[in-house]
Tab-separated table of C-alpha atoms in Angstrom:
chain	number	residue	atom	x	y	z
A	1	UNK	CA	-23.524	-63.984	-83.135
A	2	UNK	CA	-25.844	-61.126	-82.145
A	3	UNK	CA	-27.112	-60.415	-78.629
A	4	UNK	CA	-30.535	-61.976	-79.276
A	5	UNK	CA	-29.006	-65.228	-80.484
A	6	UNK	CA	-26.658	-65.365	-77.506
A	7	UNK	CA	-29.509	-64.774	-75.086
A	8	UNK	CA	-31.596	-67.465	-76.780
A	9	UNK	CA	-28.723	-69.928	-76.613
A	10	UNK	CA	-28.026	-69.072	-72.978
A	11	UNK	CA	-31.662	-69.569	-71.933
A	12	UNK	CA	-32.455	-72.674	-73.990
A	13	UNK	CA	-29.217	-74.654	-74.406
A	14	UNK	CA	-27.458	-76.477	-71.569
A	15	UNK	CA	-23.724	-75.787	-71.742
A	16	UNK	CA	-22.041	-75.757	-68.354
A	17	UNK	CA	-22.923	-76.133	-64.689
A	18	UNK	CA	-22.958	-72.426	-63.830
A	19	UNK	CA	-24.906	-71.495	-66.954
A	20	UNK	CA	-27.420	-74.284	-66.277
A	21	UNK	CA	-27.960	-73.064	-62.701
A	22	UNK	CA	-28.556	-69.496	-63.885
A	23	UNK	CA	-30.818	-70.674	-66.731
A	24	UNK	CA	-32.906	-72.897	-64.469
A	25	UNK	CA	-33.121	-70.199	-61.817
A	26	UNK	CA	-34.424	-67.757	-64.413
A	27	UNK	CA	-37.119	-70.085	-65.721
A	28	UNK	CA	-38.144	-71.250	-62.257
A	29	UNK	CA	-38.351	-67.687	-60.992
A	30	UNK	CA	-40.342	-66.615	-64.054
A	31	UNK	CA	-42.773	-69.506	-63.591
A	32	UNK	CA	-43.212	-68.727	-59.886
A	33	UNK	CA	-43.852	-65.058	-60.585
A	34	UNK	CA	-46.344	-65.557	-63.426
A	35	UNK	CA	-48.217	-68.459	-61.787
A	36	UNK	CA	-48.537	-66.674	-58.459
A	37	UNK	CA	-49.704	-63.499	-60.190
A	38	UNK	CA	-52.379	-65.318	-62.196
A	39	UNK	CA	-53.569	-67.257	-59.155
A	40	UNK	CA	-53.725	-64.015	-57.172
A	41	UNK	CA	-56.017	-62.572	-59.857
A	42	UNK	CA	-58.145	-65.727	-59.658
A	43	UNK	CA	-58.422	-65.558	-55.872
A	44	UNK	CA	-59.359	-61.880	-55.988
A	45	UNK	CA	-62.120	-62.688	-58.485
A	46	UNK	CA	-63.486	-65.593	-56.449
A	47	UNK	CA	-63.274	-63.843	-53.080
A	48	UNK	CA	-64.831	-60.571	-54.244
A	49	UNK	CA	-67.563	-62.116	-56.385
A	50	UNK	CA	-68.879	-64.815	-54.061
A	51	UNK	CA	-68.491	-63.133	-50.668
A	52	UNK	CA	-67.137	-64.570	-47.409
A	53	UNK	CA	-69.748	-67.298	-46.880
A	54	UNK	CA	-69.588	-68.906	-50.326
A	55	UNK	CA	-65.844	-68.453	-50.497
A	56	UNK	CA	-65.650	-69.962	-47.018
A	57	UNK	CA	-67.292	-73.127	-48.343
A	58	UNK	CA	-64.763	-73.326	-51.169
A	59	UNK	CA	-61.827	-72.672	-48.824
A	60	UNK	CA	-63.119	-75.314	-46.384
A	61	UNK	CA	-63.371	-77.900	-49.167
A	62	UNK	CA	-59.978	-77.021	-50.646
A	63	UNK	CA	-58.189	-77.105	-47.280
A	64	UNK	CA	-59.696	-80.488	-46.448
A	65	UNK	CA	-58.670	-81.983	-49.808
A	66	UNK	CA	-55.178	-80.467	-49.555
A	67	UNK	CA	-54.524	-82.315	-46.302
A	68	UNK	CA	-54.539	-85.569	-48.273
A	69	UNK	CA	-51.747	-84.399	-50.537
A	70	UNK	CA	-49.384	-86.567	-48.463
A	71	UNK	CA	-51.125	-89.632	-49.952
A	72	UNK	CA	-51.206	-88.342	-53.510
A	73	UNK	CA	-47.516	-87.326	-53.424
A	74	UNK	CA	-45.821	-89.807	-51.064
A	75	UNK	CA	-42.475	-88.200	-51.890
A	76	UNK	CA	-42.359	-89.884	-55.279
A	77	UNK	CA	-41.665	-86.717	-57.269
A	78	UNK	CA	-38.544	-85.966	-55.246
A	79	UNK	CA	-37.411	-89.585	-55.514
A	80	UNK	CA	-38.128	-89.691	-59.247
A	81	UNK	CA	-36.187	-86.478	-59.824
A	82	UNK	CA	-33.198	-87.878	-57.973
A	83	UNK	CA	-33.329	-91.285	-59.696
A	84	UNK	CA	-33.719	-89.791	-63.166
A	85	UNK	CA	-30.920	-87.275	-62.545
A	86	UNK	CA	-28.472	-89.947	-61.328
A	87	UNK	CA	-28.949	-92.134	-64.393
A	88	UNK	CA	-31.166	-91.418	-67.364
A	89	UNK	CA	-31.713	-95.141	-67.749
A	90	UNK	CA	-33.740	-95.005	-64.529
A	91	UNK	CA	-36.540	-93.391	-66.509
A	92	UNK	CA	-37.620	-96.980	-67.106
A	93	UNK	CA	-39.047	-96.728	-63.583
A	94	UNK	CA	-41.569	-94.140	-64.800
A	95	UNK	CA	-44.222	-96.769	-65.488
A	96	UNK	CA	-43.823	-98.167	-61.971
A	97	UNK	CA	-44.105	-94.722	-60.429
A	98	UNK	CA	-47.191	-93.991	-62.532
A	99	UNK	CA	-48.831	-97.216	-61.370
A	100	UNK	CA	-47.976	-96.367	-57.774
A	101	UNK	CA	-49.457	-92.918	-58.276
A	102	UNK	CA	-52.723	-94.340	-59.567
A	103	UNK	CA	-52.928	-96.740	-56.635
A	104	UNK	CA	-52.160	-94.010	-54.118
A	105	UNK	CA	-54.655	-91.756	-55.856
A	106	UNK	CA	-57.421	-94.292	-55.294
A	107	UNK	CA	-56.423	-94.563	-51.643
A	108	UNK	CA	-56.394	-90.785	-51.297
A	109	UNK	CA	-59.785	-90.347	-52.929
A	110	UNK	CA	-61.222	-93.093	-50.715
A	111	UNK	CA	-59.789	-91.314	-47.662
A	112	UNK	CA	-61.385	-88.016	-48.744
A	113	UNK	CA	-64.721	-89.721	-49.369
A	114	UNK	CA	-64.588	-91.320	-45.932
A	115	UNK	CA	-63.325	-88.302	-44.027
A	116	UNK	CA	-65.733	-85.779	-45.529
A	117	UNK	CA	-68.654	-87.630	-43.947
A	118	UNK	CA	-67.233	-86.758	-40.524
A	119	UNK	CA	-66.412	-83.096	-41.116
A	120	UNK	CA	-69.524	-81.809	-42.913
A	121	UNK	CA	-73.072	-82.771	-43.836
A	122	UNK	CA	-73.337	-80.154	-46.595
A	123	UNK	CA	-73.675	-82.081	-49.907
A	124	UNK	CA	-72.315	-79.156	-51.929
A	125	UNK	CA	-69.167	-78.932	-49.804
A	126	UNK	CA	-68.720	-82.704	-49.994
A	127	UNK	CA	-68.923	-82.661	-53.780
A	128	UNK	CA	-66.325	-79.885	-53.925
A	129	UNK	CA	-64.033	-81.901	-51.661
A	130	UNK	CA	-64.146	-84.793	-54.122
A	131	UNK	CA	-63.677	-82.588	-57.179
A	132	UNK	CA	-60.793	-80.631	-55.667
A	133	UNK	CA	-59.236	-83.857	-54.385
A	134	UNK	CA	-59.335	-85.245	-57.913
A	135	UNK	CA	-57.695	-82.088	-59.249
A	136	UNK	CA	-54.887	-82.399	-56.698
A	137	UNK	CA	-54.404	-86.075	-57.583
A	138	UNK	CA	-54.147	-85.354	-61.314
A	139	UNK	CA	-51.854	-82.452	-60.543
A	140	UNK	CA	-49.471	-84.880	-58.869
A	141	UNK	CA	-49.508	-87.016	-62.021
A	142	UNK	CA	-48.543	-83.907	-63.956
A	143	UNK	CA	-45.669	-83.323	-61.556
A	144	UNK	CA	-44.081	-86.592	-62.730
A	145	UNK	CA	-43.389	-84.803	-65.997
A	146	UNK	CA	-41.677	-82.085	-63.964
A	147	UNK	CA	-39.475	-84.750	-62.373
A	148	UNK	CA	-38.136	-85.755	-65.782
A	149	UNK	CA	-37.671	-82.152	-66.885
A	150	UNK	CA	-35.844	-81.237	-63.673
A	151	UNK	CA	-33.595	-84.269	-63.976
A	152	UNK	CA	-32.735	-83.260	-67.540
A	153	UNK	CA	-32.245	-79.604	-66.515
A	154	UNK	CA	-35.028	-78.441	-68.835
A	155	UNK	CA	-36.815	-76.008	-66.554
A	156	UNK	CA	-37.928	-73.882	-69.516
A	157	UNK	CA	-40.452	-76.587	-70.407
A	158	UNK	CA	-41.688	-76.832	-66.829
A	159	UNK	CA	-42.158	-73.064	-66.875
A	160	UNK	CA	-44.233	-73.350	-70.054
A	161	UNK	CA	-46.447	-76.106	-68.622
A	162	UNK	CA	-47.010	-74.351	-65.295
A	163	UNK	CA	-47.876	-71.042	-66.937
A	164	UNK	CA	-50.200	-72.799	-69.409
A	165	UNK	CA	-52.005	-74.500	-66.520
A	166	UNK	CA	-52.419	-71.203	-64.656
A	167	UNK	CA	-53.747	-69.466	-67.776
A	168	UNK	CA	-56.241	-72.275	-68.468
A	169	UNK	CA	-57.385	-72.247	-64.831
A	170	UNK	CA	-57.953	-68.489	-64.828
A	171	UNK	CA	-59.787	-68.690	-68.166
A	172	UNK	CA	-62.085	-71.520	-67.066
A	173	UNK	CA	-62.844	-69.903	-63.706
A	174	UNK	CA	-63.531	-66.605	-65.476
A	175	UNK	CA	-65.985	-68.342	-67.810
A	176	UNK	CA	-67.725	-69.932	-64.812
A	177	UNK	CA	-68.017	-66.619	-62.974
A	178	UNK	CA	-69.234	-64.846	-66.117
A	179	UNK	CA	-71.785	-67.429	-67.290
A	180	UNK	CA	-72.951	-69.625	-64.391
A	181	UNK	CA	-71.380	-68.340	-61.149
A	182	UNK	CA	-71.007	-70.846	-58.321
A	183	UNK	CA	-68.172	-72.062	-56.146
A	184	UNK	CA	-68.972	-75.577	-57.338
A	185	UNK	CA	-68.292	-74.374	-60.850
A	186	UNK	CA	-64.976	-72.903	-59.723
A	187	UNK	CA	-63.968	-76.245	-58.229
A	188	UNK	CA	-64.822	-77.896	-61.551
A	189	UNK	CA	-62.641	-75.278	-63.255
A	190	UNK	CA	-59.718	-76.470	-61.107
A	191	UNK	CA	-60.333	-80.054	-62.231
A	192	UNK	CA	-60.875	-79.069	-65.862
A	193	UNK	CA	-57.672	-77.014	-65.961
A	194	UNK	CA	-55.458	-79.840	-64.770
A	195	UNK	CA	-57.170	-82.328	-67.136
A	196	UNK	CA	-56.627	-80.028	-70.116
A	197	UNK	CA	-52.998	-79.349	-69.162
A	198	UNK	CA	-52.314	-83.039	-68.633
A	199	UNK	CA	-53.914	-83.814	-72.008
A	200	UNK	CA	-51.698	-81.267	-73.764
A	201	UNK	CA	-48.599	-82.759	-72.146
A	202	UNK	CA	-49.629	-86.307	-73.044
A	203	UNK	CA	-50.140	-85.283	-76.664
A	204	UNK	CA	-46.660	-83.739	-76.706
A	205	UNK	CA	-45.020	-86.900	-75.304
A	206	UNK	CA	-47.384	-89.471	-76.824
A	207	UNK	CA	-44.544	-91.408	-78.462
A	208	UNK	CA	-42.733	-91.725	-75.120
A	209	UNK	CA	-45.939	-92.831	-73.368
A	210	UNK	CA	-46.660	-95.438	-76.032
A	211	UNK	CA	-43.309	-97.082	-75.254
A	212	UNK	CA	-44.172	-97.661	-71.593
A	213	UNK	CA	-44.807	-101.255	-70.546
A	214	UNK	CA	-46.642	-101.361	-67.252
A	215	UNK	CA	-45.760	-104.211	-64.927
A	216	UNK	CA	-45.949	-104.938	-61.224
A	217	UNK	CA	-42.492	-104.916	-59.556
A	218	UNK	CA	-43.144	-104.913	-55.830
A	219	UNK	CA	-39.460	-104.938	-54.878
A	220	UNK	CA	-38.938	-101.683	-56.754
A	221	UNK	CA	-42.112	-100.219	-55.230
A	222	UNK	CA	-40.802	-100.981	-51.738
A	223	UNK	CA	-37.461	-99.344	-52.488
A	224	UNK	CA	-39.056	-96.194	-53.888
A	225	UNK	CA	-41.498	-95.903	-51.005
A	226	UNK	CA	-38.759	-96.476	-48.433
A	227	UNK	CA	-36.959	-93.401	-49.755
A	228	UNK	CA	-39.974	-91.293	-50.652
A	229	UNK	CA	-42.240	-91.771	-47.663
A	230	UNK	CA	-40.091	-89.822	-45.147
A	231	UNK	CA	-40.053	-86.889	-47.585
A	232	UNK	CA	-43.812	-87.141	-47.946
A	233	UNK	CA	-44.259	-87.142	-44.180
A	234	UNK	CA	-42.291	-83.916	-43.884
A	235	UNK	CA	-44.429	-82.290	-46.554
A	236	UNK	CA	-47.549	-83.769	-45.008
A	237	UNK	CA	-46.838	-82.163	-41.653
A	238	UNK	CA	-46.609	-78.809	-43.387
A	239	UNK	CA	-49.908	-79.470	-45.149
A	240	UNK	CA	-51.541	-80.251	-41.807
A	241	UNK	CA	-50.617	-77.064	-39.996
A	242	UNK	CA	-51.327	-74.937	-43.093
A	243	UNK	CA	-54.845	-76.325	-43.623
A	244	UNK	CA	-56.127	-77.714	-40.331
A	245	UNK	CA	-57.275	-74.295	-39.081
A	246	UNK	CA	-59.626	-73.831	-42.056
A	247	UNK	CA	-60.882	-77.403	-41.706
A	248	UNK	CA	-61.623	-76.904	-38.010
A	249	UNK	CA	-63.371	-73.592	-38.625
A	250	UNK	CA	-65.547	-75.301	-41.224
A	251	UNK	CA	-66.120	-78.329	-39.016
A	252	UNK	CA	-67.493	-76.095	-36.248
A	253	UNK	CA	-69.848	-74.429	-38.714
A	254	UNK	CA	-67.961	-71.133	-38.941
A	255	UNK	CA	-68.152	-70.956	-42.724
A	256	UNK	CA	-68.203	-67.168	-43.061
A	257	UNK	CA	-65.291	-66.953	-40.639
A	258	UNK	CA	-63.477	-69.498	-42.812
A	259	UNK	CA	-63.892	-67.126	-45.750
A	260	UNK	CA	-62.535	-64.173	-43.754
A	261	UNK	CA	-59.626	-66.199	-42.427
A	262	UNK	CA	-58.598	-67.578	-45.823
A	263	UNK	CA	-58.826	-64.131	-47.395
A	264	UNK	CA	-56.383	-62.876	-44.757
A	265	UNK	CA	-54.180	-65.943	-45.278
A	266	UNK	CA	-54.049	-65.303	-49.038
A	267	UNK	CA	-52.834	-61.745	-48.477
A	268	UNK	CA	-50.308	-62.992	-45.947
A	269	UNK	CA	-49.144	-65.523	-48.528
A	270	UNK	CA	-48.354	-62.665	-50.905
A	271	UNK	CA	-45.982	-61.305	-48.265
A	272	UNK	CA	-43.994	-64.553	-48.530
A	273	UNK	CA	-43.654	-64.451	-52.331
A	274	UNK	CA	-40.406	-62.405	-52.374
A	275	UNK	CA	-38.854	-64.858	-49.922
A	276	UNK	CA	-39.835	-67.818	-52.105
A	277	UNK	CA	-38.409	-66.224	-55.237
A	278	UNK	CA	-35.167	-65.225	-53.515
A	279	UNK	CA	-34.833	-68.698	-51.993
A	280	UNK	CA	-34.978	-70.211	-55.481
A	281	UNK	CA	-31.904	-68.177	-56.360
A	282	UNK	CA	-29.884	-68.423	-53.148
A	283	UNK	CA	-30.464	-72.055	-52.191
A	284	UNK	CA	-28.670	-73.592	-55.221
A	285	UNK	CA	-25.839	-71.078	-54.836
A	286	UNK	CA	-25.304	-71.803	-51.131
A	287	UNK	CA	-25.660	-75.549	-51.688
A	288	UNK	CA	-22.995	-75.461	-54.382
A	289	UNK	CA	-20.502	-73.864	-51.959
A	290	UNK	CA	-21.591	-75.617	-48.757
A	291	UNK	CA	-18.574	-77.959	-48.786
A	292	UNK	CA	-16.297	-75.011	-48.123
A	293	UNK	CA	-17.852	-73.040	-45.260
A	294	UNK	CA	-15.289	-70.264	-44.913
A	295	UNK	CA	-15.279	-66.511	-44.181
A	296	UNK	CA	-16.559	-65.754	-47.664
A	297	UNK	CA	-19.482	-68.105	-47.081
A	298	UNK	CA	-20.095	-66.401	-43.728
A	299	UNK	CA	-20.298	-62.944	-45.277
A	300	UNK	CA	-22.764	-64.116	-47.920
A	301	UNK	CA	-24.797	-65.906	-45.257
A	302	UNK	CA	-24.861	-62.776	-43.057
A	303	UNK	CA	-26.054	-60.717	-46.006
A	304	UNK	CA	-28.767	-63.260	-46.830
A	305	UNK	CA	-29.950	-63.392	-43.211
A	306	UNK	CA	-29.996	-59.603	-42.844
A	307	UNK	CA	-31.909	-59.231	-46.107
A	308	UNK	CA	-34.539	-61.749	-45.016
A	309	UNK	CA	-35.067	-60.051	-41.663
A	310	UNK	CA	-35.261	-56.646	-43.316
A	311	UNK	CA	-37.871	-57.828	-45.822
A	312	UNK	CA	-39.941	-59.478	-43.105
A	313	UNK	CA	-39.916	-56.358	-40.937
A	314	UNK	CA	-40.783	-54.176	-43.919
A	315	UNK	CA	-43.885	-56.197	-44.792
A	316	UNK	CA	-44.878	-56.395	-41.136
A	317	UNK	CA	-44.909	-52.643	-40.584
A	318	UNK	CA	-46.840	-52.089	-43.835
A	319	UNK	CA	-49.491	-54.683	-42.919
A	320	UNK	CA	-49.798	-53.599	-39.282
A	321	UNK	CA	-50.371	-49.991	-40.297
A	322	UNK	CA	-52.720	-50.524	-43.236
A	323	UNK	CA	-54.311	-53.988	-42.921
A	324	UNK	CA	-57.910	-52.748	-42.877
A	325	UNK	CA	-57.374	-50.592	-45.950
A	326	UNK	CA	-55.589	-53.370	-47.835
A	327	UNK	CA	-58.336	-55.901	-47.058
A	328	UNK	CA	-61.106	-53.506	-48.078
A	329	UNK	CA	-59.267	-52.534	-51.260
A	330	UNK	CA	-58.612	-56.166	-52.218
A	331	UNK	CA	-61.845	-57.853	-51.164
A	332	UNK	CA	-64.446	-55.225	-50.244
A	333	UNK	CA	-66.176	-54.154	-47.028
A	334	UNK	CA	-67.651	-57.625	-46.423
A	335	UNK	CA	-64.171	-58.811	-45.483
A	336	UNK	CA	-63.342	-56.070	-42.976
A	337	UNK	CA	-63.113	-58.596	-40.061
A	338	UNK	CA	-60.200	-60.192	-41.931
A	339	UNK	CA	-58.099	-57.095	-41.228
A	340	UNK	CA	-57.280	-58.071	-37.650
A	341	UNK	CA	-56.591	-61.670	-38.701
A	342	UNK	CA	-54.150	-60.355	-41.318
A	343	UNK	CA	-52.356	-58.256	-38.694
A	344	UNK	CA	-51.940	-61.364	-36.539
A	345	UNK	CA	-50.908	-63.622	-39.410
A	346	UNK	CA	-48.228	-61.228	-40.642
A	347	UNK	CA	-46.318	-62.081	-37.453
A	348	UNK	CA	-45.951	-65.589	-38.874
A	349	UNK	CA	-44.516	-64.105	-42.070
A	350	UNK	CA	-41.878	-62.276	-40.017
A	351	UNK	CA	-41.004	-65.481	-38.166
A	352	UNK	CA	-40.654	-67.399	-41.441
A	353	UNK	CA	-38.372	-64.717	-42.871
A	354	UNK	CA	-36.220	-64.979	-39.751
A	355	UNK	CA	-35.884	-68.766	-39.642
A	356	UNK	CA	-35.818	-69.504	-43.383
A	357	UNK	CA	-31.989	-69.347	-43.714
A	358	UNK	CA	-31.608	-71.849	-40.846
A	359	UNK	CA	-34.405	-73.971	-42.369
A	360	UNK	CA	-32.496	-74.036	-45.653
A	361	UNK	CA	-29.300	-74.950	-43.805
A	362	UNK	CA	-30.934	-78.122	-42.461
A	363	UNK	CA	-31.824	-79.219	-45.988
A	364	UNK	CA	-28.455	-78.132	-47.340
A	365	UNK	CA	-26.583	-80.263	-44.810
A	366	UNK	CA	-28.836	-83.335	-45.188
A	367	UNK	CA	-30.861	-83.041	-41.974
A	368	UNK	CA	-34.294	-83.739	-43.505
A	369	UNK	CA	-35.247	-86.312	-40.884
A	370	UNK	CA	-34.738	-83.860	-38.051
A	371	UNK	CA	-36.600	-81.231	-40.048
A	372	UNK	CA	-39.536	-83.621	-40.357
A	373	UNK	CA	-39.538	-84.126	-36.589
A	374	UNK	CA	-39.584	-80.363	-36.156
A	375	UNK	CA	-42.540	-79.932	-38.513
A	376	UNK	CA	-44.379	-82.866	-36.939
A	377	UNK	CA	-44.107	-81.223	-33.522
A	378	UNK	CA	-45.353	-77.969	-35.040
A	379	UNK	CA	-48.333	-79.710	-36.646
A	380	UNK	CA	-49.294	-81.407	-33.375
A	381	UNK	CA	-49.071	-78.143	-31.431
A	382	UNK	CA	-51.104	-76.380	-34.108
A	383	UNK	CA	-53.918	-78.937	-33.902
A	384	UNK	CA	-54.056	-78.730	-30.114
A	385	UNK	CA	-54.040	-74.935	-30.117
A	386	UNK	CA	-56.798	-74.793	-32.728
A	387	UNK	CA	-58.953	-77.165	-30.671
A	388	UNK	CA	-58.586	-74.834	-27.700
A	389	UNK	CA	-58.627	-71.406	-29.374
A	390	UNK	CA	-61.067	-71.619	-32.304
A	391	UNK	CA	-64.211	-72.303	-30.205
A	392	UNK	CA	-63.376	-69.262	-28.032
A	393	UNK	CA	-61.862	-66.790	-30.487
A	394	UNK	CA	-62.937	-68.050	-33.944
A	395	UNK	CA	-60.658	-66.982	-36.825
A	396	UNK	CA	-58.494	-64.884	-34.511
A	397	UNK	CA	-57.824	-67.930	-32.367
A	398	UNK	CA	-56.774	-69.813	-35.524
A	399	UNK	CA	-54.451	-66.946	-36.431
A	400	UNK	CA	-52.789	-66.919	-32.996
A	401	UNK	CA	-52.448	-70.714	-33.122
A	402	UNK	CA	-50.524	-70.277	-36.376
A	403	UNK	CA	-48.254	-67.663	-34.783
A	404	UNK	CA	-47.424	-69.884	-31.802
A	405	UNK	CA	-46.797	-72.813	-34.142
A	406	UNK	CA	-44.208	-70.847	-36.074
A	407	UNK	CA	-42.575	-69.645	-32.869
A	408	UNK	CA	-42.106	-73.306	-31.905
A	409	UNK	CA	-40.782	-74.129	-35.378
A	410	UNK	CA	-38.346	-71.187	-35.219
A	411	UNK	CA	-36.934	-72.300	-31.876
A	412	UNK	CA	-36.541	-75.884	-33.070
A	413	UNK	CA	-34.990	-74.913	-36.417
A	414	UNK	CA	-32.477	-72.615	-34.739
A	415	UNK	CA	-31.535	-75.294	-32.219
A	416	UNK	CA	-31.209	-78.028	-34.843
A	417	UNK	CA	-29.226	-75.852	-37.265
A	418	UNK	CA	-26.883	-74.784	-34.488
A	419	UNK	CA	-26.298	-78.375	-33.383
A	420	UNK	CA	-26.249	-80.359	-36.624
A	421	UNK	CA	-24.919	-77.951	-39.268
A	422	UNK	CA	-21.799	-75.786	-39.560
A	423	UNK	CA	-24.070	-72.739	-39.348
A	424	UNK	CA	-24.565	-70.998	-36.015
A	425	UNK	CA	-27.866	-69.181	-36.647
A	426	UNK	CA	-28.006	-67.266	-33.344
A	427	UNK	CA	-25.251	-64.677	-33.604
A	428	UNK	CA	-24.604	-60.995	-33.165
A	429	UNK	CA	-25.188	-60.595	-36.866
A	430	UNK	CA	-28.703	-62.000	-36.501
A	431	UNK	CA	-29.468	-59.951	-33.411
A	432	UNK	CA	-28.132	-56.737	-34.939
A	433	UNK	CA	-30.276	-57.305	-38.047
A	434	UNK	CA	-33.345	-57.776	-35.850
A	435	UNK	CA	-32.588	-54.581	-33.904
A	436	UNK	CA	-32.056	-52.555	-37.088
A	437	UNK	CA	-35.246	-53.953	-38.622
A	438	UNK	CA	-37.233	-53.116	-35.476
A	439	UNK	CA	-35.971	-49.525	-35.421
A	440	UNK	CA	-36.687	-49.026	-39.123
A	441	UNK	CA	-40.087	-50.689	-38.712
A	442	UNK	CA	-41.107	-48.462	-35.793
A	443	UNK	CA	-40.085	-45.295	-37.638
A	444	UNK	CA	-41.912	-46.421	-40.778
A	445	UNK	CA	-45.020	-47.508	-38.857
A	446	UNK	CA	-45.341	-44.193	-37.046
A	447	UNK	CA	-44.943	-42.291	-40.305
A	448	UNK	CA	-47.696	-44.356	-41.955
A	449	UNK	CA	-50.072	-43.923	-39.030
A	450	UNK	CA	-49.519	-40.152	-38.977
A	451	UNK	CA	-49.966	-39.871	-42.757
A	452	UNK	CA	-53.663	-40.792	-42.621
A	453	UNK	CA	-55.858	-43.703	-43.725
A	454	UNK	CA	-55.258	-43.833	-47.494
A	455	UNK	CA	-53.241	-46.922	-48.428
A	456	UNK	CA	-52.166	-45.155	-51.624
A	457	UNK	CA	-50.249	-42.668	-49.460
A	458	UNK	CA	-49.345	-44.834	-46.475
A	459	UNK	CA	-47.655	-47.709	-48.291
A	460	UNK	CA	-45.339	-45.700	-50.616
A	461	UNK	CA	-44.400	-43.337	-47.770
A	462	UNK	CA	-43.789	-46.130	-45.282
A	463	UNK	CA	-41.814	-48.147	-47.825
A	464	UNK	CA	-39.511	-45.254	-48.649
A	465	UNK	CA	-38.905	-44.427	-44.985
A	466	UNK	CA	-38.271	-48.047	-44.011
A	467	UNK	CA	-35.836	-48.720	-46.837
A	468	UNK	CA	-33.926	-45.481	-46.214
A	469	UNK	CA	-33.752	-46.034	-42.442
A	470	UNK	CA	-32.723	-49.686	-42.729
A	471	UNK	CA	-30.051	-48.887	-45.324
A	472	UNK	CA	-28.598	-46.104	-43.175
A	473	UNK	CA	-28.605	-48.288	-40.073
A	474	UNK	CA	-26.968	-51.161	-41.954
A	475	UNK	CA	-24.241	-48.926	-43.331
A	476	UNK	CA	-23.623	-47.295	-39.962
A	477	UNK	CA	-23.554	-50.607	-38.155
A	478	UNK	CA	-21.067	-52.100	-40.623
A	479	UNK	CA	-18.849	-49.036	-40.367
A	480	UNK	CA	-18.864	-49.016	-36.568
A	481	UNK	CA	-18.609	-52.634	-35.476
A	482	UNK	CA	-19.229	-54.844	-38.514
A	483	UNK	CA	-15.710	-56.249	-38.478
A	484	UNK	CA	-16.029	-57.198	-34.827
A	485	UNK	CA	-19.015	-59.464	-35.373
A	486	UNK	CA	-18.261	-63.134	-34.631
A	487	UNK	CA	-18.490	-65.640	-37.418
A	488	UNK	CA	-21.714	-67.598	-37.808
A	489	UNK	CA	-19.544	-70.589	-38.590
A	490	UNK	CA	-19.147	-72.845	-35.622
A	491	UNK	CA	-15.606	-74.044	-35.184
A	492	UNK	CA	-15.265	-77.801	-35.444
């Protein structure tokens, strides 16, 4: 068997547990990379073409609709994945879950229609809220297919569907911008893309769909909702603190500021992409070995934590030194006020990089309920801070509210992980990584500032200096006192 045949078999045929994990990680990572790249191109097109005010209207509408994702989802995808993975015969529940989804979709759309009356009187923004809400609802129906594919360990097909959806979305939005440019048209492109993708999937599985026999089984509905709703609440809290700032900016009539703020948030989201991709790889690996938390586990966990802190510090120093140039290069001069917001928001990226390993530990050791409580507290604090800060400081107040929210989440996650998991997140290893990252970041920042104002020079120079400094510090630290560091594993 030649190399090509072996690679094809490895990537498309399920053989053993380890091979399946690697295969699924590959396809999931590929899907994440391609989809995020295509959506980045789409956002750049929309933001640059329509300007901050029109884009602000779109961002306001999208953020408002996204807050109702808790109703559209209700944790059913996670529950379906688990049920289908435990026993393939449970796929008979698919028709019940689909019926529940349709019912919840009607509730969600009714909630959007009711709520939009209170947050805006702009008919165009209201129409976009409904259209984008419908696209999110249909997207959740599409995710039921992902539940089956994940349960069957067929992530290659999920990758294909997700990439196809992203390509269709970019194509439709490009046609709108080229022929009849409007943000309303872009919102319709979002709806059209998910309809077309869903239609393609339904055609592919039409025989399976034709076998479904829809019936009302309330006892099963109660059982599924009892398991799924807590998961949905946790996700819903995240949706609140990620979108409420844009909704409040729009509610107070700061539409242009909403455009600036969301442009900065999109760039800050790019900073988090490496973390998301790495988490897809490390989380299954750590989960698989979490029953035996020994010295080997500790060393891998220390390496993971140090890497996350280093990456966060690297992106922070790059953004802090060149935010204005990056914003102008990406979006144009109209978005220059977003530069300061980006510099503030990148602090949140650093905080997320720092607490992500502990966040993963809570999920790994089955502490989702406590994690939900943590996120709920963060969402409440975020709302209160936005009410106080946005009227006084506009988009910069929203940015600082986000920073404080993530500080609160970090403190809670560290405390919960230290108390309820075998991981002790606050350790000399963590503190030494932070110190090394700060030193490397300061050196890199000063070099970028002294190099001038061209991002084409600043970013490569700063990157090289940061990576070299951090690597040297890490090696020197390990050589000097690495063996003396206490374990992050709390003794029972």
